Amino acid sequence: MWPAASLLPIATPQPRTRLSGGSRHRTSQRRRCSTLTVLSSSSSSSDAKEDLVIAAGRLLWGRGLPPQTLVSAVRSGWSAAWHLMMRQLAPSSSSSAAAAASPPGSYARPTSSFPSVPASYRRNPKNLHLYVALPCPWAHRVLVVRALKGLRSALPVSIAAPGLDGSWLFHPRGPSVVGEDLSPGPDGANARRTLREVYGLRRGGYDGRSTVPMLWDAERKEVVCNESYAIIEFLNSADFGDEVHGGSGLDLCPSELKNEIDDWNRVIYPNVNNGVYRCGFAQSQEAYDAAVNGLFNTLDMIESHLSSSRYLCGDAPTLADVCLFTTLIRFDLVYNVLFKCTKKKLLEYPNLYGYTCDMYQIAEVASTCNFEAIMDGYYCTLFPLNPGGIRPVMPSACNHDLLSKPHYREALSSSVKQSIHASET
Amino acid sequence: MWPAASLLPIATPQPRTRLSGGSRHRTSQRRRCSTLTVLSSSSSSSDAKEDLVIAAGRLLWGRGLPPQTLVSAVRSGWSAAWHLMMRQLAPSSSSSAAAAASPPGSYARPTSSFPSVPASYRRNPKNLHLYVALPCPWAHRVLVVRALKGLRSALPVSIAAPGLDGSWLFHPRGPSVVGEDLSPGPDGANARRTLREVYGLRRGGYDGRSTVPMLWDAERKEVVCNESYAIIEFLNSADFGDEVHGGSGLDLCPSELKNEIDDWNRVIYPNVNNGVYRCGFAQSQEAYDAAVNGLFNTLDMIESHLSSSRYLCGDAPTLADVCLFTTLIRFDLVYNVLFKCTKKKLLEYPNLYGYTCDMYQIAEVASTCNFEAIMDGYYCTLFPLNPGGIRPVMPSACNHDLLSKPHYREALSSSVKQSIHASET
């Protein structure tokens, strides 16, 4: 037997009982915190599986090692395996010149292969197909803008799901997305089994990272762009003509707000969108501390801004709000726990929480959110952060009914504020 | 390079910037979710450490394995290692006949070695010494009762801290606990370096689990009891005579409330005190689901009870409140995140949170709480649950100032309710 741990409460197994006023049955209340110094413990268990584990432990670690040394060794090995996996999952700043200013162990992002949408598509956005996955906040941005701009028929979508082997998989028998039931389904453009195979169809092939969101030219069999912000800017500004149906009719990046939107993105991207990943993927305490401070200082600042402004840039949502929203809607659901964003839940920020409800209550936005898929995706896929693979219970505040409650943020709109002001004078 | 993972946002590294209204500098907003199919990726990194990791990966896993197989293999190996460690850290129900009714993978507790305090000590509680550790909720119970009963001089204490090798260590140069500064310090009774050595001093030696709390007879050099509930019952009822100084003067288990206290313990122990451990130490989804439902159903029930009762059994705290408190004070601090007790934070239960503040504001109780030691203890010690060893930021609601705010629960006392009723009629 090998790993030792303190804090382990030891007591006799207790049957689960209910409070019953008249019961006189007394169960013992035995508990204490142990350090498991297991190789030398006087366990008398005769359970076969237990014996197998003990045997495996002895085989791996030897019978002669003193328990403390054994525990230290297991701990070191486990930690080393974690760092090795994390270095592959999340490149750290020690391997990136651009992130040299960050603490060692900080998460740094690789570059992308198809960073922009060629200008010709803006004038003639035909035969395009969108590949997304529901857990991914970056793909979610594209789904939100597609819904807000009324592009559901102009831009068909195929939804992949994370596979146990780390690839994005299509579900051949899942629902097709014609009816906009946002569940993983088949590849509607190329009838492939994995996104990797789709990337491989382009002329010249592809051996890079197969990421979502990905915009695909179904006629030319070519990847158009796999950079989320470039895709949402494109969807907002391209001329889809008669193919637009429904949607909010909003320009999400009006020219008079463009600088303000860019300024918000420059704050929100590194500290919030990427900030939660910098917390979760930090490989040193120093890197985590820097990330978590940046994240919560920025959330504090936005909380304050949203006390007097309905959306980030005034009375209507913009691309900056879309980018903020897809991180906030995942905050209590996954980042608070899995990425150790523990200082506060979103629920503890009244304005940010109300703002998230406000965004969610735009029908087109709510239609893009799938809480189950988000939780499954993160907890199933990021196994170095969740070694047991157990999916926690969904936080009670993260559901459609609670997010649909009144938020009273309409009162922050300029027109409402003006009419209140007028009635007071 | 080996483990693949979806959900990984890939983008160019971004310099951290601040919102500056006049800035025209545009940073690109590149992000997407990748699946790392790494062995075949076209990485051009020339970083030496990166190369080392790739080389190690190839050495371990071979160059020829297809990436998906590789990811599945790494994932399986990682998960198997976790289960192996967890079986040692937390015995599961498959190895315990008593827990046969629980889902497979449920946490089951070993029995204790010194379960009760011999009756002779009750009449003559002399030469006793207490061993505790600050992270442990079971040891915390004993510290709380010792403080409430005014037994600080009657029962000296030595405080151990968790070591990296899994043992409870004393800090020879730490503060002694004469002044009741609750920090880890030296072994005041036996001047040993580890608790294991102290246990070993007893006649006949000891090779079992060296747990806290532990009550020690300093004259006879013998372990008296290491079962927390037996110790707090003993401290509440034993006759310490002239050695009692200060304290609340309360009987924490008056005979007329004994059955009620026992009934509460029968609910709170399996579902809350041990319930949080059953969530955190579950080794199957089924075991976790059962534990987390039991936990939150019970918290819902207690929340409702506390809407009309200041403490569990009326107007004054009892042993049942002490037992509930030491779990609740750790809830948002560690259990919510590390043990996946994610449905709600304590903060989301107004009555349970107010009740926790009420208990905390008893000066003797607050003096036993060390939030830093609790976080350090759990996140540092339970490494199978926290493989990176990174300690998350302390939740903002878990601090002395916030817990010291008015809770208005005095109004629930019978005398106050009666006087309000009298003034109304």
PDB file of C-alpha atoms in Angstrom, chain B residues 28-271:
ATOM      1  CA  SER B  28      -5.637  40.170 -32.723  1.00  0.00           C
ATOM      2  CA  GLN B  29      -8.356  38.158 -30.991  1.00  0.00           C
ATOM      3  CA  ARG B  30      -7.400  34.684 -32.057  1.00  0.00           C
ATOM      4  CA  ARG B  31      -8.923  31.788 -30.287  1.00  0.00           C
ATOM      5  CA  ARG B  32     -10.386  28.419 -31.057  1.00  0.00           C
ATOM      6  CA  CYS B  33     -10.856  25.025 -29.423  1.00  0.00           C
ATOM      7  CA  SER B  34      -8.409  22.396 -30.514  1.00  0.00           C
ATOM      8  CA  THR B  35      -7.990  18.711 -30.389  1.00  0.00           C
ATOM      9  CA  LEU B  36      -4.313  18.077 -30.004  1.00  0.00           C
ATOM     10  CA  THR B  37      -3.308  15.338 -32.363  1.00  0.00           C
ATOM     11  CA  VAL B  38       0.175  15.994 -31.378  1.00  0.00           C
ATOM     12  CA  LEU B  39       2.457  13.274 -32.596  1.00  0.00           C
ATOM     13  CA  SER B  40       1.662  14.317 -36.113  1.00  0.00           C
ATOM     14  CA  SER B  41       1.491  18.044 -35.471  1.00  0.00           C
ATOM     15  CA  SER B  42       3.757  20.398 -37.356  1.00  0.00           C
ATOM     16  CA  SER B  43       5.248  22.047 -34.303  1.00  0.00           C
ATOM     17  CA  SER B  44       8.393  24.012 -35.028  1.00  0.00           C
ATOM     18  CA  SER B  45       9.328  24.782 -31.439  1.00  0.00           C
ATOM     19  CA  SER B  46      13.035  24.636 -30.833  1.00  0.00           C
ATOM     20  CA  ASP B  47      12.782  25.067 -27.098  1.00  0.00           C
ATOM     21  CA  ALA B  48      15.067  22.628 -25.295  1.00  0.00           C
ATOM     22  CA  LYS B  49      12.630  21.725 -22.518  1.00  0.00           C
ATOM     23  CA  GLU B  50       9.868  21.152 -25.044  1.00  0.00           C
ATOM     24  CA  ASP B  51      12.162  18.795 -26.942  1.00  0.00           C
ATOM     25  CA  LEU B  52      12.876  16.950 -23.727  1.00  0.00           C
ATOM     26  CA  VAL B  53       9.173  16.439 -23.115  1.00  0.00           C
ATOM     27  CA  ILE B  54       8.628  15.247 -26.681  1.00  0.00           C
ATOM     28  CA  ALA B  55      11.548  12.897 -26.353  1.00  0.00           C
ATOM     29  CA  ALA B  56      10.233  11.577 -23.049  1.00  0.00           C
ATOM     30  CA  GLY B  57       6.819  11.093 -24.608  1.00  0.00           C
ATOM     31  CA  ARG B  58       8.308   9.162 -27.504  1.00  0.00           C
ATOM     32  CA  LEU B  59      10.451   7.126 -25.190  1.00  0.00           C
ATOM     33  CA  LEU B  60       7.435   6.240 -23.074  1.00  0.00           C
ATOM     34  CA  TRP B  61       4.899   5.756 -25.798  1.00  0.00           C
ATOM     35  CA  GLY B  62       6.791   5.071 -28.993  1.00  0.00           C
ATOM     36  CA  ARG B  63       6.822   7.030 -32.206  1.00  0.00           C
ATOM     37  CA  GLY B  64       4.603   4.715 -34.143  1.00  0.00           C
ATOM     38  CA  LEU B  65       1.368   4.820 -32.139  1.00  0.00           C
ATOM     39  CA  PRO B  66      -1.398   6.756 -33.835  1.00  0.00           C
ATOM     40  CA  PRO B  67      -2.228   9.857 -31.769  1.00  0.00           C
ATOM     41  CA  GLN B  68      -5.777   8.865 -30.866  1.00  0.00           C
ATOM     42  CA  THR B  69      -4.602   5.526 -29.491  1.00  0.00           C
ATOM     43  CA  LEU B  70      -1.911   7.375 -27.598  1.00  0.00           C
ATOM     44  CA  VAL B  71      -4.376   9.753 -26.009  1.00  0.00           C
ATOM     45  CA  SER B  72      -6.664   6.928 -25.009  1.00  0.00           C
ATOM     46  CA  ALA B  73      -3.717   5.061 -23.500  1.00  0.00           C
ATOM     47  CA  VAL B  74      -2.504   8.077 -21.529  1.00  0.00           C
ATOM     48  CA  ARG B  75      -6.005   8.756 -20.356  1.00  0.00           C
ATOM     49  CA  SER B  76      -6.499   5.169 -19.218  1.00  0.00           C
ATOM     50  CA  GLY B  77      -3.145   5.071 -17.459  1.00  0.00           C
ATOM     51  CA  TRP B  78      -3.804   8.346 -15.674  1.00  0.00           C
ATOM     52  CA  SER B  79      -7.239   7.206 -14.587  1.00  0.00           C
ATOM     53  CA  ALA B  80      -5.923   3.834 -13.392  1.00  0.00           C
ATOM     54  CA  ALA B  81      -3.219   5.541 -11.334  1.00  0.00           C
ATOM     55  CA  TRP B  82      -5.858   7.767  -9.790  1.00  0.00           C
ATOM     56  CA  HIS B  83      -8.075   4.839  -8.844  1.00  0.00           C
ATOM     57  CA  LEU B  84      -5.106   2.998  -7.373  1.00  0.00           C
ATOM     58  CA  MET B  85      -4.195   5.992  -5.224  1.00  0.00           C
ATOM     59  CA  MET B  86      -7.773   6.661  -4.209  1.00  0.00           C
ATOM     60  CA  ARG B  87      -8.228   3.085  -3.069  1.00  0.00           C
ATOM     61  CA  GLN B  88      -5.395   3.675  -0.638  1.00  0.00           C
ATOM     62  CA  LEU B  89      -6.462   7.148   0.365  1.00  0.00           C
ATOM     63  CA  ALA B  90     -10.104   6.262   0.744  1.00  0.00           C
ATOM     64  CA  PRO B  91     -11.222   2.645   1.118  1.00  0.00           C
ATOM     65  CA  SER B  92     -14.178   2.021  -1.127  1.00  0.00           C
ATOM     66  CA  SER B  93     -17.345   0.097  -0.474  1.00  0.00           C
ATOM     67  CA  SER B  94     -16.321  -2.864  -2.588  1.00  0.00           C
ATOM     68  CA  SER B  95     -13.869  -3.735   0.192  1.00  0.00           C
ATOM     69  CA  SER B  96     -16.277  -3.267   3.063  1.00  0.00           C
ATOM     70  CA  ALA B  97     -19.117  -5.581   3.896  1.00  0.00           C
ATOM     71  CA  ALA B  98     -20.776  -2.894   5.994  1.00  0.00           C
ATOM     72  CA  ALA B  99     -21.083  -0.592   3.016  1.00  0.00           C
ATOM     73  CA  ALA B 100     -22.391  -3.248   0.674  1.00  0.00           C
ATOM     74  CA  ALA B 101     -25.638  -1.330   0.271  1.00  0.00           C
ATOM     75  CA  SER B 102     -23.835   1.700  -1.203  1.00  0.00           C
ATOM     76  CA  PRO B 103     -23.043   2.051  -4.900  1.00  0.00           C
ATOM     77  CA  PRO B 104     -19.691   0.504  -5.907  1.00  0.00           C
ATOM     78  CA  GLY B 105     -16.876   3.015  -5.448  1.00  0.00           C
ATOM     79  CA  SER B 106     -18.470   4.624  -2.381  1.00  0.00           C
ATOM     80  CA  TYR B 107     -16.149   5.792   0.338  1.00  0.00           C
ATOM     81  CA  ALA B 108     -16.194   3.590   3.452  1.00  0.00           C
ATOM     82  CA  ARG B 109     -14.363   4.287   6.687  1.00  0.00           C
ATOM     83  CA  PRO B 110     -11.951   1.968   8.484  1.00  0.00           C
ATOM     84  CA  THR B 111     -12.590   1.433  12.195  1.00  0.00           C
ATOM     85  CA  SER B 112     -10.689   3.251  14.934  1.00  0.00           C
ATOM     86  CA  SER B 113      -8.326   1.754  17.500  1.00  0.00           C
ATOM     87  CA  PHE B 114      -9.039   3.770  20.664  1.00  0.00           C
ATOM     88  CA  PRO B 115     -12.754   4.469  20.352  1.00  0.00           C
ATOM     89  CA  SER B 116     -13.716   5.554  23.888  1.00  0.00           C
ATOM     90  CA  VAL B 117     -12.406   7.356  26.947  1.00  0.00           C
ATOM     91  CA  PRO B 118     -12.156   4.965  29.899  1.00  0.00           C
ATOM     92  CA  ALA B 119     -14.587   5.926  32.700  1.00  0.00           C
ATOM     93  CA  SER B 120     -11.810   6.528  35.234  1.00  0.00           C
ATOM     94  CA  TYR B 121     -10.682   9.651  33.336  1.00  0.00           C
ATOM     95  CA  ARG B 122     -14.113  11.200  33.717  1.00  0.00           C
ATOM     96  CA  ARG B 123     -13.714  11.331  37.485  1.00  0.00           C
ATOM     97  CA  ASN B 124     -10.052  12.236  37.418  1.00  0.00           C
ATOM     98  CA  PRO B 125      -9.042  13.991  34.183  1.00  0.00           C
ATOM     99  CA  LYS B 126      -5.408  14.664  35.093  1.00  0.00           C
ATOM    100  CA  ASN B 127      -2.159  14.710  33.101  1.00  0.00           C
ATOM    101  CA  LEU B 128      -3.959  14.701  29.794  1.00  0.00           C
ATOM    102  CA  HIS B 129      -2.509  16.163  26.618  1.00  0.00           C
ATOM    103  CA  LEU B 130      -4.304  16.789  23.330  1.00  0.00           C
ATOM    104  CA  TYR B 131      -2.850  16.275  19.854  1.00  0.00           C
ATOM    105  CA  VAL B 132      -4.621  17.994  16.942  1.00  0.00           C
ATOM    106  CA  ALA B 133      -4.061  19.432  13.461  1.00  0.00           C
ATOM    107  CA  LEU B 134      -5.735  22.586  12.202  1.00  0.00           C
ATOM    108  CA  PRO B 135      -7.049  21.447   8.771  1.00  0.00           C
ATOM    109  CA  CYS B 136      -8.905  18.439  10.233  1.00  0.00           C
ATOM    110  CA  PRO B 137     -12.621  18.996  10.908  1.00  0.00           C
ATOM    111  CA  TRP B 138     -12.687  16.160  13.470  1.00  0.00           C
ATOM    112  CA  ALA B 139      -9.807  17.617  15.469  1.00  0.00           C
ATOM    113  CA  HIS B 140     -11.437  21.036  15.131  1.00  0.00           C
ATOM    114  CA  ARG B 141     -14.467  19.773  17.082  1.00  0.00           C
ATOM    115  CA  VAL B 142     -12.231  19.031  20.024  1.00  0.00           C
ATOM    116  CA  LEU B 143     -10.556  22.446  19.869  1.00  0.00           C
ATOM    117  CA  VAL B 144     -13.974  24.125  19.832  1.00  0.00           C
ATOM    118  CA  VAL B 145     -15.315  22.209  22.839  1.00  0.00           C
ATOM    119  CA  ARG B 146     -12.041  22.697  24.714  1.00  0.00           C
ATOM    120  CA  ALA B 147     -12.337  26.468  24.144  1.00  0.00           C
ATOM    121  CA  LEU B 148     -16.062  26.658  24.967  1.00  0.00           C
ATOM    122  CA  LYS B 149     -15.569  24.693  28.193  1.00  0.00           C
ATOM    123  CA  GLY B 150     -12.620  26.830  29.375  1.00  0.00           C
ATOM    124  CA  LEU B 151     -10.177  23.915  29.344  1.00  0.00           C
ATOM    125  CA  ARG B 152      -7.175  25.625  27.826  1.00  0.00           C
ATOM    126  CA  SER B 153      -5.024  25.298  30.902  1.00  0.00           C
ATOM    127  CA  ALA B 154      -6.580  22.000  32.007  1.00  0.00           C
ATOM    128  CA  LEU B 155      -5.797  20.355  28.666  1.00  0.00           C
ATOM    129  CA  PRO B 156      -2.619  21.540  26.928  1.00  0.00           C
ATOM    130  CA  VAL B 157      -2.500  20.998  23.167  1.00  0.00           C
ATOM    131  CA  SER B 158       0.166  20.237  20.574  1.00  0.00           C
ATOM    132  CA  ILE B 159      -0.583  21.124  16.968  1.00  0.00           C
ATOM    133  CA  ALA B 160       0.832  19.067  14.106  1.00  0.00           C
ATOM    134  CA  ALA B 161       0.891  20.026  10.433  1.00  0.00           C
ATOM    135  CA  PRO B 162       0.644  17.792   7.362  1.00  0.00           C
ATOM    136  CA  GLY B 163       4.006  16.907   5.854  1.00  0.00           C
ATOM    137  CA  LEU B 164       4.687  16.319   2.176  1.00  0.00           C
ATOM    138  CA  ASP B 165       5.280  12.656   2.957  1.00  0.00           C
ATOM    139  CA  GLY B 166       1.807  12.223   4.396  1.00  0.00           C
ATOM    140  CA  SER B 167       2.713  12.251   8.084  1.00  0.00           C
ATOM    141  CA  TRP B 168       1.656  14.687  10.806  1.00  0.00           C
ATOM    142  CA  LEU B 169       4.728  16.710  11.728  1.00  0.00           C
ATOM    143  CA  PHE B 170       5.555  18.980  14.634  1.00  0.00           C
ATOM    144  CA  HIS B 171       7.454  22.203  14.054  1.00  0.00           C
ATOM    145  CA  PRO B 172      10.181  22.272  16.688  1.00  0.00           C
ATOM    146  CA  ARG B 173      10.681  26.013  16.248  1.00  0.00           C
ATOM    147  CA  GLY B 174       7.007  26.933  15.889  1.00  0.00           C
ATOM    148  CA  PRO B 175       5.260  28.826  18.658  1.00  0.00           C
ATOM    149  CA  SER B 176       4.327  26.762  21.662  1.00  0.00           C
ATOM    150  CA  VAL B 177       0.605  26.938  22.292  1.00  0.00           C
ATOM    151  CA  VAL B 178       0.801  28.495  25.756  1.00  0.00           C
ATOM    152  CA  GLY B 179      -0.510  31.785  24.417  1.00  0.00           C
ATOM    153  CA  GLU B 180      -3.113  29.944  22.319  1.00  0.00           C
ATOM    154  CA  ASP B 181      -1.771  31.183  19.020  1.00  0.00           C
ATOM    155  CA  LEU B 182      -3.190  28.314  16.972  1.00  0.00           C
ATOM    156  CA  SER B 183      -0.300  27.527  14.664  1.00  0.00           C
ATOM    157  CA  PRO B 184       1.590  24.279  14.233  1.00  0.00           C
ATOM    158  CA  GLY B 185       4.286  24.023  16.885  1.00  0.00           C
ATOM    159  CA  PRO B 186       6.427  21.591  18.828  1.00  0.00           C
ATOM    160  CA  ASP B 187       5.217  18.442  20.566  1.00  0.00           C
ATOM    161  CA  GLY B 188       4.712  19.858  24.059  1.00  0.00           C
ATOM    162  CA  ALA B 189       4.265  16.504  25.789  1.00  0.00           C
ATOM    163  CA  ASN B 190       6.882  14.222  24.270  1.00  0.00           C
ATOM    164  CA  ALA B 191       9.144  16.445  22.147  1.00  0.00           C
ATOM    165  CA  ARG B 192       8.831  14.104  19.149  1.00  0.00           C
ATOM    166  CA  ARG B 193       9.053  15.091  15.499  1.00  0.00           C
ATOM    167  CA  THR B 194       5.995  13.222  14.178  1.00  0.00           C
ATOM    168  CA  LEU B 195       2.688  12.088  15.604  1.00  0.00           C
ATOM    169  CA  ARG B 196       3.576   8.587  14.509  1.00  0.00           C
ATOM    170  CA  GLU B 197       6.494   8.623  16.934  1.00  0.00           C
ATOM    171  CA  VAL B 198       4.169   9.742  19.736  1.00  0.00           C
ATOM    172  CA  TYR B 199       1.781   6.857  19.053  1.00  0.00           C
ATOM    173  CA  GLY B 200       4.802   4.546  19.069  1.00  0.00           C
ATOM    174  CA  LEU B 201       5.676   5.578  22.639  1.00  0.00           C
ATOM    175  CA  ARG B 202       2.728   3.714  24.134  1.00  0.00           C
ATOM    176  CA  ARG B 203       3.342   0.454  25.907  1.00  0.00           C
ATOM    177  CA  GLY B 204       3.187  -2.353  23.354  1.00  0.00           C
ATOM    178  CA  GLY B 205       3.967   0.029  20.512  1.00  0.00           C
ATOM    179  CA  TYR B 206       1.584   0.824  17.670  1.00  0.00           C
ATOM    180  CA  ASP B 207       1.580   0.192  13.951  1.00  0.00           C
ATOM    181  CA  GLY B 208      -1.915   1.449  13.080  1.00  0.00           C
ATOM    182  CA  ARG B 209      -2.975   4.761  11.620  1.00  0.00           C
ATOM    183  CA  SER B 210      -1.670   7.791  13.484  1.00  0.00           C
ATOM    184  CA  THR B 211      -4.676  10.070  13.510  1.00  0.00           C
ATOM    185  CA  VAL B 212      -5.788  13.327  15.081  1.00  0.00           C
ATOM    186  CA  PRO B 213      -7.459  14.212  17.368  1.00  0.00           C
ATOM    187  CA  MET B 214      -5.648  12.091  19.929  1.00  0.00           C
ATOM    188  CA  LEU B 215      -5.987  12.336  23.702  1.00  0.00           C
ATOM    189  CA  TRP B 216      -2.805  11.291  25.481  1.00  0.00           C
ATOM    190  CA  ASP B 217      -2.133  10.348  29.089  1.00  0.00           C
ATOM    191  CA  ALA B 218       1.189  12.076  29.735  1.00  0.00           C
ATOM    192  CA  GLU B 219       1.823  10.237  32.996  1.00  0.00           C
ATOM    193  CA  ARG B 220       1.071   6.706  31.838  1.00  0.00           C
ATOM    194  CA  LYS B 221       2.441   7.355  28.301  1.00  0.00           C
ATOM    195  CA  GLU B 222      -0.680   5.908  26.757  1.00  0.00           C
ATOM    196  CA  VAL B 223      -3.201   6.785  24.052  1.00  0.00           C
ATOM    197  CA  VAL B 224      -6.508   7.462  25.840  1.00  0.00           C
ATOM    198  CA  CYS B 225      -8.771   7.952  22.815  1.00  0.00           C
ATOM    199  CA  ASN B 226      -8.528   9.030  19.169  1.00  0.00           C
ATOM    200  CA  GLU B 227     -12.227   9.199  18.396  1.00  0.00           C
ATOM    201  CA  SER B 228     -13.434  12.791  18.080  1.00  0.00           C
ATOM    202  CA  TYR B 229     -17.023  12.437  19.278  1.00  0.00           C
ATOM    203  CA  ALA B 230     -15.967  10.388  22.308  1.00  0.00           C
ATOM    204  CA  ILE B 231     -13.418  13.085  23.179  1.00  0.00           C
ATOM    205  CA  ILE B 232     -15.883  15.978  22.927  1.00  0.00           C
ATOM    206  CA  GLU B 233     -18.488  14.132  24.994  1.00  0.00           C
ATOM    207  CA  PHE B 234     -15.784  13.489  27.572  1.00  0.00           C
ATOM    208  CA  LEU B 235     -14.585  17.121  27.622  1.00  0.00           C
ATOM    209  CA  ASN B 236     -18.155  18.321  28.028  1.00  0.00           C
ATOM    210  CA  SER B 237     -18.965  16.041  30.954  1.00  0.00           C
ATOM    211  CA  ALA B 238     -15.710  15.380  32.847  1.00  0.00           C
ATOM    212  CA  ASP B 239     -15.050  17.200  36.106  1.00  0.00           C
ATOM    213  CA  PHE B 240     -12.008  19.398  35.545  1.00  0.00           C
ATOM    214  CA  GLY B 241     -12.725  21.231  38.828  1.00  0.00           C
ATOM    215  CA  ASP B 242     -10.595  24.304  39.540  1.00  0.00           C
ATOM    216  CA  GLU B 243      -8.750  23.988  36.250  1.00  0.00           C
ATOM    217  CA  VAL B 244     -11.643  25.525  34.285  1.00  0.00           C
ATOM    218  CA  HIS B 245     -10.960  29.145  33.323  1.00  0.00           C
ATOM    219  CA  GLY B 246     -13.225  31.281  31.164  1.00  0.00           C
ATOM    220  CA  GLY B 247     -15.272  29.418  28.610  1.00  0.00           C
ATOM    221  CA  SER B 248     -18.982  29.757  28.019  1.00  0.00           C
ATOM    222  CA  GLY B 249     -20.081  27.769  31.073  1.00  0.00           C
ATOM    223  CA  LEU B 250     -22.459  25.893  28.774  1.00  0.00           C
ATOM    224  CA  ASP B 251     -23.420  22.272  29.106  1.00  0.00           C
ATOM    225  CA  LEU B 252     -23.196  21.274  25.427  1.00  0.00           C
ATOM    226  CA  CYS B 253     -25.163  18.084  25.952  1.00  0.00           C
ATOM    227  CA  PRO B 254     -27.844  18.667  28.617  1.00  0.00           C
ATOM    228  CA  SER B 255     -29.711  15.489  29.468  1.00  0.00           C
ATOM    229  CA  GLU B 256     -33.079  16.827  28.288  1.00  0.00           C
ATOM    230  CA  LEU B 257     -31.620  17.438  24.808  1.00  0.00           C
ATOM    231  CA  LYS B 258     -29.510  14.303  24.526  1.00  0.00           C
ATOM    232  CA  ASN B 259     -31.939  12.377  22.324  1.00  0.00           C
ATOM    233  CA  GLU B 260     -32.436  15.371  20.055  1.00  0.00           C
ATOM    234  CA  ILE B 261     -28.677  15.871  19.747  1.00  0.00           C
ATOM    235  CA  ASP B 262     -28.228  12.185  18.918  1.00  0.00           C
ATOM    236  CA  ASP B 263     -30.964  12.397  16.289  1.00  0.00           C
ATOM    237  CA  TRP B 264     -29.272  15.355  14.625  1.00  0.00           C
ATOM    238  CA  ASN B 265     -25.921  13.602  14.673  1.00  0.00           C
ATOM    239  CA  ARG B 266     -27.446  10.578  12.999  1.00  0.00           C
ATOM    240  CA  VAL B 267     -28.484  12.817  10.099  1.00  0.00           C
ATOM    241  CA  ILE B 268     -25.526  15.191   9.989  1.00  0.00           C
ATOM    242  CA  TYR B 269     -22.757  12.658  10.401  1.00  0.00           C
ATOM    243  CA  PRO B 270     -23.417  10.421   7.352  1.00  0.00           C
ATOM    244  CA  ASN B 271     -24.799  13.107   5.057  1.00  0.00           C
TER     245      ASN B 271
END
